[in-house]
mmCIF file of C-alpha atoms in Angstrom:
data_model
loop_
_atom_site.group_PDB
_atom_site.id
_atom_site.type_symbol
_atom_site.label_atom_id
_atom_site.label_comp_id
_atom_site.label_asym_id
_atom_site.label_seq_id
_atom_site.Cartn_x
_atom_site.Cartn_y
_atom_site.Cartn_z
ATOM 1 C CA MET A 1202 -41.070 37.030 31.642
ATOM 2 C CA LYS A 1203 -42.815 34.042 30.030
ATOM 3 C CA ARG A 1204 -43.030 35.916 26.711
ATOM 4 C CA ASN A 1205 -39.330 36.749 26.853
ATOM 5 C CA SER A 1206 -38.470 33.101 27.411
ATOM 6 C CA ILE A 1207 -40.538 32.053 24.395
ATOM 7 C CA VAL A 1208 -38.878 34.662 22.173
ATOM 8 C CA LEU A 1209 -35.473 33.659 23.463
ATOM 9 C CA SER A 1210 -36.190 29.973 22.767
ATOM 10 C CA ILE A 1211 -37.270 30.771 19.206
ATOM 11 C CA VAL A 1212 -34.120 32.847 18.612
ATOM 12 C CA LEU A 1213 -31.956 30.046 19.990
ATOM 13 C CA LEU A 1214 -33.790 27.519 17.823
ATOM 14 C CA LEU A 1215 -33.231 29.633 14.716
ATOM 15 C CA LEU A 1216 -29.557 30.075 15.507
ATOM 16 C CA ALA A 1217 -29.181 26.339 16.132
ATOM 17 C CA ALA A 1218 -30.800 25.693 12.755
ATOM 18 C CA PHE A 1219 -28.359 28.159 11.152
ATOM 19 C CA ALA A 1220 -25.388 26.457 12.788
ATOM 20 C CA TRP A 1221 -26.640 23.020 11.677
ATOM 21 C CA ALA A 1222 -27.167 24.279 8.112
ATOM 22 C CA GLY A 1223 -23.638 25.674 8.100
ATOM 23 C CA TRP A 1224 -22.195 22.387 9.332
ATOM 24 C CA ALA A 1225 -24.225 20.353 6.810
ATOM 25 C CA ASN A 1226 -23.111 22.637 3.995
ATOM 26 C CA TRP A 1227 -19.472 22.310 5.070
ATOM 27 C CA GLU A 1228 -19.787 18.497 5.128
ATOM 28 C CA TYR A 1229 -21.331 18.513 1.653
ATOM 29 C CA ARG A 1230 -18.579 20.742 0.252
ATOM 30 C CA LYS A 1231 -15.950 18.595 1.957
ATOM 31 C CA GLN A 1232 -17.277 15.432 0.313
ATOM 32 C CA ALA A 1233 -17.479 17.125 -3.088
ATOM 33 C CA ALA A 1234 -13.937 18.456 -2.741
ATOM 34 C CA GLU A 1235 -12.633 15.022 -1.693
ATOM 35 C CA LYS A 1236 -14.264 13.463 -4.775
ATOM 36 C CA ARG A 1237 -12.633 16.086 -7.004
ATOM 37 C CA LEU A 1238 -9.270 15.530 -5.301
ATOM 38 C CA ALA A 1239 -9.532 11.746 -5.664
ATOM 39 C CA SER A 1240 -10.291 11.928 -9.373
ATOM 40 C CA ALA A 1241 -7.558 14.511 -9.929
ATOM 41 C CA ALA A 1242 -4.972 12.389 -8.095
ATOM 42 C CA LYS A 1243 -6.022 9.299 -10.030
ATOM 43 C CA ALA A 1244 -5.691 11.143 -13.301
ATOM 44 C CA GLU A 1245 -1.995 11.560 -12.647
ATOM 45 C CA LEU A 1246 -1.507 7.845 -13.156
ATOM 46 C CA VAL A 1247 -4.382 6.535 -15.233
ATOM 47 C CA ALA A 1248 -4.358 6.606 -18.991
ATOM 48 C CA ASP A 1249 -7.150 6.134 -21.480
ATOM 49 C CA GLY A 1250 -9.068 2.876 -21.735
ATOM 50 C CA ALA A 1251 -6.959 1.470 -24.532
ATOM 51 C CA GLY A 1252 -3.765 2.114 -22.615
ATOM 52 C CA THR A 1253 -2.099 3.434 -25.716
ATOM 53 C CA GLY A 1254 -1.140 6.852 -24.526
ATOM 54 C CA ASP A 1255 -2.868 10.138 -23.877
ATOM 55 C CA LEU A 1256 -1.805 10.136 -20.250
ATOM 56 C CA PRO A 1257 -2.669 13.440 -18.659
ATOM 57 C CA HIS A 1258 0.346 15.607 -19.305
ATOM 58 C CA PHE A 1259 2.982 15.212 -16.606
ATOM 59 C CA VAL A 1260 4.285 18.666 -15.885
ATOM 60 C CA SER A 1261 7.571 18.641 -14.000
ATOM 61 C CA PRO A 1262 9.041 21.740 -12.367
ATOM 62 C CA LEU A 1263 12.258 20.743 -14.143
ATOM 63 C CA MET A 1264 10.786 21.549 -17.566
ATOM 64 C CA SER A 1265 12.942 24.091 -19.434
ATOM 65 C CA HIS A 1266 15.514 23.969 -16.627
ATOM 66 C CA PRO A 1267 18.939 22.305 -16.610
ATOM 67 C CA ALA A 1268 18.692 18.626 -15.719
ATOM 68 C CA PRO A 1269 20.103 18.131 -12.215
ATOM 69 C CA GLY A 1270 23.632 16.766 -12.463
ATOM 70 C CA PHE A 1271 24.538 13.374 -11.070
ATOM 71 C CA THR A 1272 27.257 10.776 -11.020
ATOM 72 C CA LEU A 1273 26.200 7.173 -10.503
ATOM 73 C CA GLU A 1274 27.877 3.788 -10.891
ATOM 74 C CA ASP A 1275 27.033 1.442 -13.702
ATOM 75 C CA LEU A 1276 26.813 -2.318 -13.191
ATOM 76 C CA SER A 1277 30.562 -2.717 -13.605
ATOM 77 C CA GLY A 1278 31.290 -0.131 -10.923
ATOM 78 C CA LYS A 1279 32.338 2.557 -13.394
ATOM 79 C CA LYS A 1280 31.220 6.086 -12.484
ATOM 80 C CA VAL A 1281 28.988 7.707 -15.086
ATOM 81 C CA SER A 1282 28.228 11.409 -14.996
ATOM 82 C CA LEU A 1283 25.374 13.178 -16.769
ATOM 83 C CA ALA A 1284 27.738 16.077 -17.485
ATOM 84 C CA SER A 1285 29.837 13.824 -19.711
ATOM 85 C CA TYR A 1286 26.884 13.616 -22.131
ATOM 86 C CA ARG A 1287 26.758 17.378 -22.744
ATOM 87 C CA GLY A 1288 26.342 17.892 -26.493
ATOM 88 C CA LYS A 1289 24.159 14.787 -26.813
ATOM 89 C CA ALA A 1290 20.415 14.388 -26.468
ATOM 90 C CA VAL A 1291 19.804 12.174 -23.447
ATOM 91 C CA LEU A 1292 16.810 10.226 -22.215
ATOM 92 C CA ILE A 1293 17.113 9.647 -18.460
ATOM 93 C CA ASN A 1294 14.800 6.707 -17.852
ATOM 94 C CA PHE A 1295 14.057 5.763 -14.230
ATOM 95 C CA TRP A 1296 12.978 2.147 -13.939
ATOM 96 C CA ALA A 1297 13.075 -0.857 -11.572
ATOM 97 C CA THR A 1298 13.100 -4.629 -11.918
ATOM 98 C CA TRP A 1299 9.753 -4.867 -10.056
ATOM 99 C CA CYS A 1300 8.026 -2.444 -12.445
ATOM 100 C CA GLY A 1301 5.828 -4.242 -14.988
ATOM 101 C CA PRO A 1302 5.191 -1.191 -17.215
ATOM 102 C CA CYS A 1303 8.982 -0.582 -17.321
ATOM 103 C CA LYS A 1304 9.387 -4.087 -18.728
ATOM 104 C CA ILE A 1305 6.988 -3.200 -21.540
ATOM 105 C CA GLU A 1306 8.677 0.124 -22.258
ATOM 106 C CA THR A 1307 12.309 -1.069 -22.247
ATOM 107 C CA PRO A 1308 12.298 -2.807 -25.682
ATOM 108 C CA TRP A 1309 11.005 0.469 -27.211
ATOM 109 C CA LEU A 1310 13.901 2.350 -25.613
ATOM 110 C CA VAL A 1311 16.392 -0.205 -26.933
ATOM 111 C CA GLU A 1312 15.013 0.139 -30.467
ATOM 112 C CA LEU A 1313 14.852 3.932 -30.368
ATOM 113 C CA ARG A 1314 18.348 4.210 -28.939
ATOM 114 C CA ASN A 1315 19.708 2.083 -31.795
ATOM 115 C CA GLN A 1316 17.721 4.130 -34.306
ATOM 116 C CA TYR A 1317 18.874 7.571 -33.112
ATOM 117 C CA ALA A 1318 22.342 6.893 -31.651
ATOM 118 C CA SER A 1319 24.012 8.097 -34.842
ATOM 119 C CA LYS A 1320 22.342 11.487 -34.401
ATOM 120 C CA GLY A 1321 23.855 11.926 -30.965
ATOM 121 C CA PHE A 1322 21.198 10.320 -28.779
ATOM 122 C CA GLU A 1323 21.782 8.210 -25.671
ATOM 123 C CA VAL A 1324 19.624 6.535 -23.042
ATOM 124 C CA LEU A 1325 20.668 6.370 -19.399
ATOM 125 C CA GLY A 1326 18.655 3.673 -17.622
ATOM 126 C CA VAL A 1327 18.665 4.548 -13.920
ATOM 127 C CA SER A 1328 17.536 1.697 -11.668
ATOM 128 C CA LEU A 1329 15.558 2.547 -8.551
ATOM 129 C CA ASP A 1330 15.929 -0.910 -7.071
ATOM 130 C CA ASP A 1331 16.843 -0.835 -3.389
ATOM 131 C CA LEU A 1332 20.480 -1.531 -2.587
ATOM 132 C CA ASP A 1333 21.594 -2.871 0.788
ATOM 133 C CA THR A 1334 24.948 -1.141 0.882
ATOM 134 C CA ASP A 1335 25.573 -2.405 4.449
ATOM 135 C CA ASP A 1336 25.222 -6.046 3.471
ATOM 136 C CA LYS A 1337 27.740 -7.147 0.849
ATOM 137 C CA LYS A 1338 25.987 -10.421 0.085
ATOM 138 C CA MET A 1339 22.599 -8.762 -0.339
ATOM 139 C CA LEU A 1340 24.150 -5.993 -2.424
ATOM 140 C CA ALA A 1341 25.764 -8.549 -4.725
ATOM 141 C CA ASN A 1342 22.412 -10.337 -5.135
ATOM 142 C CA GLU A 1343 20.611 -7.072 -5.885
ATOM 143 C CA LYS A 1344 23.196 -6.048 -8.477
ATOM 144 C CA ARG A 1345 22.933 -9.514 -10.010
ATOM 145 C CA ASP A 1346 19.144 -9.149 -10.304
ATOM 146 C CA ILE A 1347 19.474 -5.767 -12.013
ATOM 147 C CA ALA A 1348 22.133 -7.148 -14.371
ATOM 148 C CA LYS A 1349 19.910 -10.167 -15.143
ATOM 149 C CA PHE A 1350 16.995 -7.885 -16.019
ATOM 150 C CA ALA A 1351 19.245 -5.662 -18.158
ATOM 151 C CA ALA A 1352 20.607 -8.695 -20.023
ATOM 152 C CA GLN A 1353 17.149 -10.189 -20.584
ATOM 153 C CA GLU A 1354 15.895 -6.887 -21.969
ATOM 154 C CA HIS A 1355 19.044 -6.328 -24.089
ATOM 155 C CA MET A 1356 19.698 -2.951 -22.482
ATOM 156 C CA GLN A 1357 22.858 -2.039 -24.371
ATOM 157 C CA TYR A 1358 22.839 1.513 -23.070
ATOM 158 C CA PRO A 1359 24.395 2.524 -19.720
ATOM 159 C CA VAL A 1360 22.463 1.013 -16.802
ATOM 160 C CA LEU A 1361 23.099 2.987 -13.642
ATOM 161 C CA ILE A 1362 22.282 1.882 -10.098
ATOM 162 C CA ASP A 1363 21.289 3.582 -6.841
ATOM 163 C CA GLY A 1364 18.858 5.952 -8.559
ATOM 164 C CA ALA A 1365 17.196 6.543 -5.169
ATOM 165 C CA SER A 1366 20.177 8.722 -4.254
ATOM 166 C CA ILE A 1367 19.074 11.283 -6.857
ATOM 167 C CA ASP A 1368 15.302 11.014 -6.489
ATOM 168 C CA LYS A 1369 14.855 14.364 -4.717
ATOM 169 C CA PRO A 1370 16.265 16.632 -7.436
ATOM 170 C CA TYR A 1371 14.184 14.630 -9.922
ATOM 171 C CA GLY A 1372 10.915 15.314 -8.122
ATOM 172 C CA GLY A 1373 10.743 12.346 -5.740
ATOM 173 C CA LEU A 1374 10.109 9.715 -8.442
ATOM 174 C CA ASP A 1375 6.863 8.533 -6.886
ATOM 175 C CA ALA A 1376 5.952 6.382 -9.860
ATOM 176 C CA LEU A 1377 7.794 4.430 -12.547
ATOM 177 C CA PRO A 1378 8.634 4.540 -15.343
ATOM 178 C CA THR A 1379 9.531 8.211 -15.304
ATOM 179 C CA SER A 1380 11.565 9.764 -18.114
ATOM 180 C CA TYR A 1381 13.325 13.083 -18.580
ATOM 181 C CA PHE A 1382 14.378 14.145 -22.075
ATOM 182 C CA VAL A 1383 17.439 16.399 -22.045
ATOM 183 C CA ASP A 1384 18.590 18.416 -25.048
ATOM 184 C CA ARG A 1385 22.167 18.937 -26.211
ATOM 185 C CA SER A 1386 22.587 21.954 -23.908
ATOM 186 C CA GLY A 1387 21.553 19.942 -20.834
ATOM 187 C CA LYS A 1388 18.056 21.393 -20.549
ATOM 188 C CA VAL A 1389 14.947 19.279 -19.825
ATOM 189 C CA VAL A 1390 12.657 19.588 -22.857
ATOM 190 C CA ALA A 1391 10.093 16.869 -22.113
ATOM 191 C CA THR A 1392 9.015 14.534 -19.329
ATOM 192 C CA GLN A 1393 6.911 11.387 -19.169
ATOM 193 C CA LEU A 1394 5.286 9.686 -16.211
ATOM 194 C CA GLY A 1395 4.093 6.126 -16.640
ATOM 195 C CA LEU A 1396 3.775 4.000 -19.710
ATOM 196 C CA THR A 1397 2.671 6.002 -22.742
ATOM 197 C CA SER A 1398 3.582 4.771 -26.234
ATOM 198 C CA LYS A 1399 6.622 4.299 -28.422
ATOM 199 C CA ASP A 1400 5.389 7.144 -30.624
ATOM 200 C CA ASP A 1401 5.223 9.525 -27.661
ATOM 201 C CA ILE A 1402 8.767 8.613 -26.645
ATOM 202 C CA GLU A 1403 10.000 9.054 -30.206
ATOM 203 C CA GLY A 1404 8.332 12.473 -30.403
ATOM 204 C CA ASN A 1405 10.136 13.558 -27.272
ATOM 205 C CA ILE A 1406 13.440 12.219 -28.609
ATOM 206 C CA HIS A 1407 12.951 14.535 -31.617
ATOM 207 C CA LYS A 1408 12.462 17.432 -29.198
ATOM 208 C CA ALA A 1409 15.670 16.510 -27.360
ATOM 209 C CA LEU A 1410 17.545 16.296 -30.672
ATOM 210 C CA GLY A 1411 16.172 19.713 -31.625
ATOM 211 C CA GLU A 1412 14.386 18.373 -34.687
ATOM 212 C CA MET B 1375 -33.205 38.082 33.703
ATOM 213 C CA SER B 1376 -29.767 39.678 33.304
ATOM 214 C CA ALA B 1377 -28.018 36.342 33.980
ATOM 215 C CA LEU B 1378 -30.387 34.585 31.604
ATOM 216 C CA GLY B 1379 -29.748 37.282 29.001
ATOM 217 C CA LEU B 1380 -25.987 36.916 29.384
ATOM 218 C CA VAL B 1381 -26.148 33.133 28.941
ATOM 219 C CA ALA B 1382 -28.508 33.475 25.976
ATOM 220 C CA GLY B 1383 -26.279 36.106 24.387
ATOM 221 C CA ALA B 1384 -23.180 33.916 24.763
ATOM 222 C CA ALA B 1385 -25.047 30.940 23.304
ATOM 223 C CA CYS B 1386 -26.232 33.063 20.374
ATOM 224 C CA LEU B 1387 -22.716 34.282 19.632
ATOM 225 C CA GLY B 1388 -21.307 30.753 19.924
ATOM 226 C CA LEU B 1389 -23.843 29.241 17.542
ATOM 227 C CA LEU B 1390 -23.468 32.136 15.129
ATOM 228 C CA GLY B 1391 -19.701 31.721 15.210
ATOM 229 C CA LEU B 1392 -19.994 27.984 14.496
ATOM 230 C CA GLY B 1393 -22.215 28.601 11.514
ATOM 231 C CA VAL B 1394 -20.014 31.307 10.042
ATOM 232 C CA LEU B 1395 -16.853 29.264 10.653
ATOM 233 C CA ALA B 1396 -18.329 26.237 8.935
ATOM 234 C CA GLN B 1397 -19.402 28.308 5.936
ATOM 235 C CA SER B 1398 -16.113 30.130 5.531
ATOM 236 C CA GLN B 1399 -13.612 27.327 6.081
ATOM 237 C CA SER B 1400 -12.252 25.349 3.150
ATOM 238 C CA PRO B 1401 -13.562 21.774 3.363
ATOM 239 C CA LEU B 1402 -10.095 20.394 2.661
ATOM 240 C CA ALA B 1403 -8.142 22.948 4.644
ATOM 241 C CA ASP B 1404 -6.556 20.153 6.654
ATOM 242 C CA SER B 1405 -5.718 17.961 3.672
ATOM 243 C CA SER B 1406 -4.474 20.271 0.952
ATOM 244 C CA ASN B 1407 -1.414 18.153 0.164
ATOM 245 C CA ARG B 1408 -3.127 14.792 -0.077
ATOM 246 C CA SER B 1409 -2.353 12.878 -3.222
ATOM 247 C CA ILE B 1410 -2.461 9.193 -3.824
ATOM 248 C CA LEU B 1411 0.986 9.425 -5.387
ATOM 249 C CA HIS B 1412 2.432 10.579 -2.117
ATOM 250 C CA GLY B 1413 0.283 8.481 0.170
ATOM 251 C CA ALA B 1414 -0.389 4.808 0.623
ATOM 252 C CA ALA B 1415 -2.244 2.819 -2.018
ATOM 253 C CA VAL B 1416 -3.278 0.372 0.713
ATOM 254 C CA GLU B 1417 -5.177 1.245 3.861
ATOM 255 C CA TYR B 1418 -5.450 -0.929 6.962
ATOM 256 C CA LEU B 1419 -9.095 -1.232 7.956
ATOM 257 C CA PHE B 1420 -9.524 -3.332 11.118
ATOM 258 C CA PRO B 1421 -9.398 -4.779 13.810
ATOM 259 C CA GLU B 1422 -7.904 -2.248 16.177
ATOM 260 C CA GLN B 1423 -8.202 -4.576 19.161
ATOM 261 C CA VAL B 1424 -8.610 -8.333 19.628
ATOM 262 C CA THR B 1425 -9.001 -10.504 22.692
ATOM 263 C CA VAL B 1426 -7.615 -14.039 22.466
ATOM 264 C CA PRO B 1427 -7.078 -16.896 24.919
ATOM 265 C CA ALA B 1428 -3.585 -16.491 26.412
ATOM 266 C CA GLY B 1429 -0.986 -18.945 25.150
ATOM 267 C CA LYS B 1430 -3.208 -20.556 22.491
ATOM 268 C CA PRO B 1431 -2.942 -20.085 18.711
ATOM 269 C CA SER B 1432 -5.977 -17.978 17.822
ATOM 270 C CA PRO B 1433 -7.322 -16.907 14.429
ATOM 271 C CA VAL B 1434 -7.236 -13.171 13.748
ATOM 272 C CA ALA B 1435 -8.215 -11.722 10.363
ATOM 273 C CA PHE B 1436 -6.607 -8.474 9.193
ATOM 274 C CA HIS B 1437 -8.588 -6.451 6.644
ATOM 275 C CA PHE B 1438 -7.123 -4.055 4.070
ATOM 276 C CA ARG B 1439 -8.416 -1.874 1.259
ATOM 277 C CA ILE B 1440 -6.586 -0.962 -1.978
ATOM 278 C CA ALA B 1441 -7.313 2.447 -3.523
ATOM 279 C CA GLU B 1442 -9.509 2.395 -6.617
ATOM 280 C CA GLY B 1443 -7.590 2.002 -9.872
ATOM 281 C CA PHE B 1444 -4.620 0.308 -8.215
ATOM 282 C CA HIS B 1445 -3.576 -3.293 -7.729
ATOM 283 C CA ILE B 1446 -0.869 -4.928 -5.647
ATOM 284 C CA ASN B 1447 0.907 -8.206 -6.279
ATOM 285 C CA SER B 1448 -0.623 -11.165 -4.469
ATOM 286 C CA HIS B 1449 1.431 -13.166 -1.962
ATOM 287 C CA LYS B 1450 2.405 -15.452 -4.839
ATOM 288 C CA PRO B 1451 3.029 -13.340 -7.950
ATOM 289 C CA LYS B 1452 3.536 -15.295 -11.155
ATOM 290 C CA GLU B 1453 6.850 -13.643 -12.037
ATOM 291 C CA ASP B 1454 9.868 -13.871 -9.763
ATOM 292 C CA TYR B 1455 10.853 -10.246 -10.371
ATOM 293 C CA LEU B 1456 7.630 -8.994 -8.762
ATOM 294 C CA ILE B 1457 7.418 -8.161 -5.062
ATOM 295 C CA PRO B 1458 4.919 -10.300 -3.099
ATOM 296 C CA THR B 1459 2.545 -8.876 -0.517
ATOM 297 C CA SER B 1460 3.559 -10.024 2.946
ATOM 298 C CA PHE B 1461 2.311 -9.494 6.480
ATOM 299 C CA SER B 1462 4.615 -9.578 9.475
ATOM 300 C CA ILE B 1463 4.727 -9.001 13.209
ATOM 301 C CA PRO B 1464 8.011 -8.025 14.843
ATOM 302 C CA GLU B 1465 9.418 -10.545 17.298
ATOM 303 C CA THR B 1466 8.187 -9.544 20.710
ATOM 304 C CA PRO B 1467 7.819 -11.556 23.907
ATOM 305 C CA GLY B 1468 4.068 -10.794 24.055
ATOM 306 C CA VAL B 1469 2.697 -11.797 20.662
ATOM 307 C CA ALA B 1470 3.898 -14.237 18.018
ATOM 308 C CA LEU B 1471 2.678 -14.753 14.460
ATOM 309 C CA LYS B 1472 2.346 -18.524 14.038
ATOM 310 C CA ASP B 1473 0.874 -18.542 10.559
ATOM 311 C CA ALA B 1474 -0.458 -16.228 7.867
ATOM 312 C CA THR B 1475 -2.775 -17.308 5.058
ATOM 313 C CA TYR B 1476 -3.243 -15.017 2.099
ATOM 314 C CA PRO B 1477 -6.097 -14.953 -0.396
ATOM 315 C CA ASP B 1478 -5.488 -16.196 -3.928
ATOM 316 C CA GLY B 1479 -4.718 -13.423 -6.380
ATOM 317 C CA THR B 1480 -6.916 -12.642 -9.335
ATOM 318 C CA ASP B 1481 -5.541 -12.655 -12.875
ATOM 319 C CA PHE B 1482 -4.711 -9.254 -14.361
ATOM 320 C CA THR B 1483 -3.083 -8.224 -17.628
ATOM 321 C CA LEU B 1484 -1.661 -4.880 -18.625
ATOM 322 C CA PRO B 1485 -3.407 -3.480 -21.723
ATOM 323 C CA LEU B 1486 -0.105 -3.210 -23.618
ATOM 324 C CA ASP B 1487 1.078 -6.684 -22.621
ATOM 325 C CA PRO B 1488 -1.925 -9.024 -22.781
ATOM 326 C CA SER B 1489 0.303 -12.091 -22.910
ATOM 327 C CA THR B 1490 1.605 -11.606 -19.361
ATOM 328 C CA ARG B 1491 -0.818 -12.623 -16.628
ATOM 329 C CA LEU B 1492 -0.233 -11.128 -13.208
ATOM 330 C CA SER B 1493 -1.657 -12.359 -9.902
ATOM 331 C CA VAL B 1494 -2.933 -9.348 -7.978
ATOM 332 C CA TYR B 1495 -5.232 -8.082 -5.244
ATOM 333 C CA THR B 1496 -7.692 -5.255 -5.850
ATOM 334 C CA GLY B 1497 -10.379 -3.719 -3.641
ATOM 335 C CA GLU B 1498 -10.545 -5.238 -0.184
ATOM 336 C CA PHE B 1499 -8.607 -8.288 0.951
ATOM 337 C CA THR B 1500 -8.021 -10.161 4.198
ATOM 338 C CA VAL B 1501 -4.969 -11.876 5.663
ATOM 339 C CA GLN B 1502 -5.930 -14.729 7.994
ATOM 340 C CA THR B 1503 -3.430 -15.239 10.783
ATOM 341 C CA LEU B 1504 -2.846 -17.403 13.825
ATOM 342 C CA LEU B 1505 -1.561 -15.356 16.753
ATOM 343 C CA VAL B 1506 -0.281 -16.560 20.104
ATOM 344 C CA ALA B 1507 -0.494 -13.917 22.831
ATOM 345 C CA GLN B 1508 0.814 -14.097 26.357
ATOM 346 C CA ARG B 1509 -1.437 -12.956 29.189
ATOM 347 C CA GLY B 1510 -1.793 -9.201 29.291
ATOM 348 C CA ASN B 1511 -2.299 -6.255 26.994
ATOM 349 C CA HIS B 1512 0.120 -5.933 24.073
ATOM 350 C CA LEU B 1513 0.341 -3.027 21.641
ATOM 351 C CA VAL B 1514 1.702 -4.593 18.459
ATOM 352 C CA GLN B 1515 3.011 -2.760 15.418
ATOM 353 C CA ALA B 1516 2.490 -5.327 12.666
ATOM 354 C CA SER B 1517 3.178 -4.346 9.058
ATOM 355 C CA LEU B 1518 2.151 -5.053 5.492
ATOM 356 C CA HIS B 1519 4.731 -4.909 2.721
ATOM 357 C CA TYR B 1520 3.429 -4.477 -0.818
ATOM 358 C CA GLN B 1521 4.137 -2.917 -4.184
ATOM 359 C CA ALA B 1522 1.316 -1.121 -5.981
ATOM 360 C CA CYS B 1523 0.752 -0.273 -9.626
ATOM 361 C CA ASP B 1524 -2.005 0.902 -11.874
ATOM 362 C CA LYS B 1525 -2.146 -0.121 -15.535
ATOM 363 C CA ASN B 1526 0.538 2.373 -16.594
ATOM 364 C CA ALA B 1527 2.862 2.994 -13.686
ATOM 365 C CA CYS B 1528 4.154 1.503 -10.455
ATOM 366 C CA MET B 1529 4.850 3.012 -7.075
ATOM 367 C CA PRO B 1530 7.932 1.914 -5.118
ATOM 368 C CA PRO B 1531 7.511 -0.915 -2.587
ATOM 369 C CA LYS B 1532 6.024 0.284 0.666
ATOM 370 C CA THR B 1533 5.543 -1.002 4.198
ATOM 371 C CA ILE B 1534 2.534 0.311 6.103
ATOM 372 C CA PRO B 1535 2.038 -0.056 9.859
ATOM 373 C CA VAL B 1536 -0.756 -2.269 11.137
ATOM 374 C CA PRO B 1537 -1.277 -1.216 14.769
ATOM 375 C CA ILE B 1538 -3.288 -3.620 16.889
ATOM 376 C CA ASP B 1539 -3.983 -4.027 20.570
ATOM 377 C CA VAL B 1540 -3.837 -7.744 21.436
ATOM 378 C CA ILE B 1541 -5.306 -8.768 24.788
ATOM 379 C CA GLY B 1542 -4.442 -12.244 26.060
ATOM 380 C CA ASN B 1543 -6.679 -13.491 28.856
#
């Protein structure tokens, strides 16, 4: 009886050690996996040290698919539809007044739009600024702020508002600036997340123009 | 002996099962969709509960942590187009926010725009408040409104809940 109890205790001890080892191993793997996940998630937004491009490639499920159609108002209240640009290469640039990197990128877009407009290229600047549609006074102030930003940045291309209403078909738009380059047939041929470089944008404009 | 054997057998199977389960399960099985892009760049740390003298303005410090690689605008950003960080408590009969003091921001410049200095928070920061609580136990849903960016992109403005149990006695 005494011998049985000793054997049983040893077996239980060994099994407890096995269970503890399993738990410790699981904890270790969990921490390692969390570290990998954290660095992978960070890589979606962080560029190289110089900040001059080489962002990890942003792969959108929309690549090689037709750009989701939309109709939005511009700052004057005129309705603008993506479909009306069929036959042109279009850069759909999602931005907001509170987005510092967008402020850096916008002058590049203005220059590139002027440079390539004659080839059939257009930029649609879609603002993601919140709009209080239930409060007329607030709405007027918000539109005024967007218009002020557009004027300061010399955005001579169509500036559309209420971009949040089309964020789902465009992948949620979790970070700005986000750009979709659409070719003359309406297909997405390139995408960019975050601030890259003027050269990168120009390269993608060439893709959209089919050059 | 048979009862002892039964108990020992059950214990053995239980421990064995735990070990095998721990080995076989994916460490992130419960968090497969986590991504900082879809989550909050700012996390509320503490306190979860405070006890203050009823009816008297009392200092309470709220602590937050910003995810590595990100910054948020300070309470007083240098440009008027940027969204300031702000702390608020909804108007309730039990607890009132009398004052909130924010830390000074630190200077930050984007690599591609070194001429523009931003005032931001990074890492951990604390909002010092003065709360007035009535006698009793109050579950308060305070909130922090902020807008986060890294050096190349910005996330939309976000409001995170700051749940706290305020006891006035």
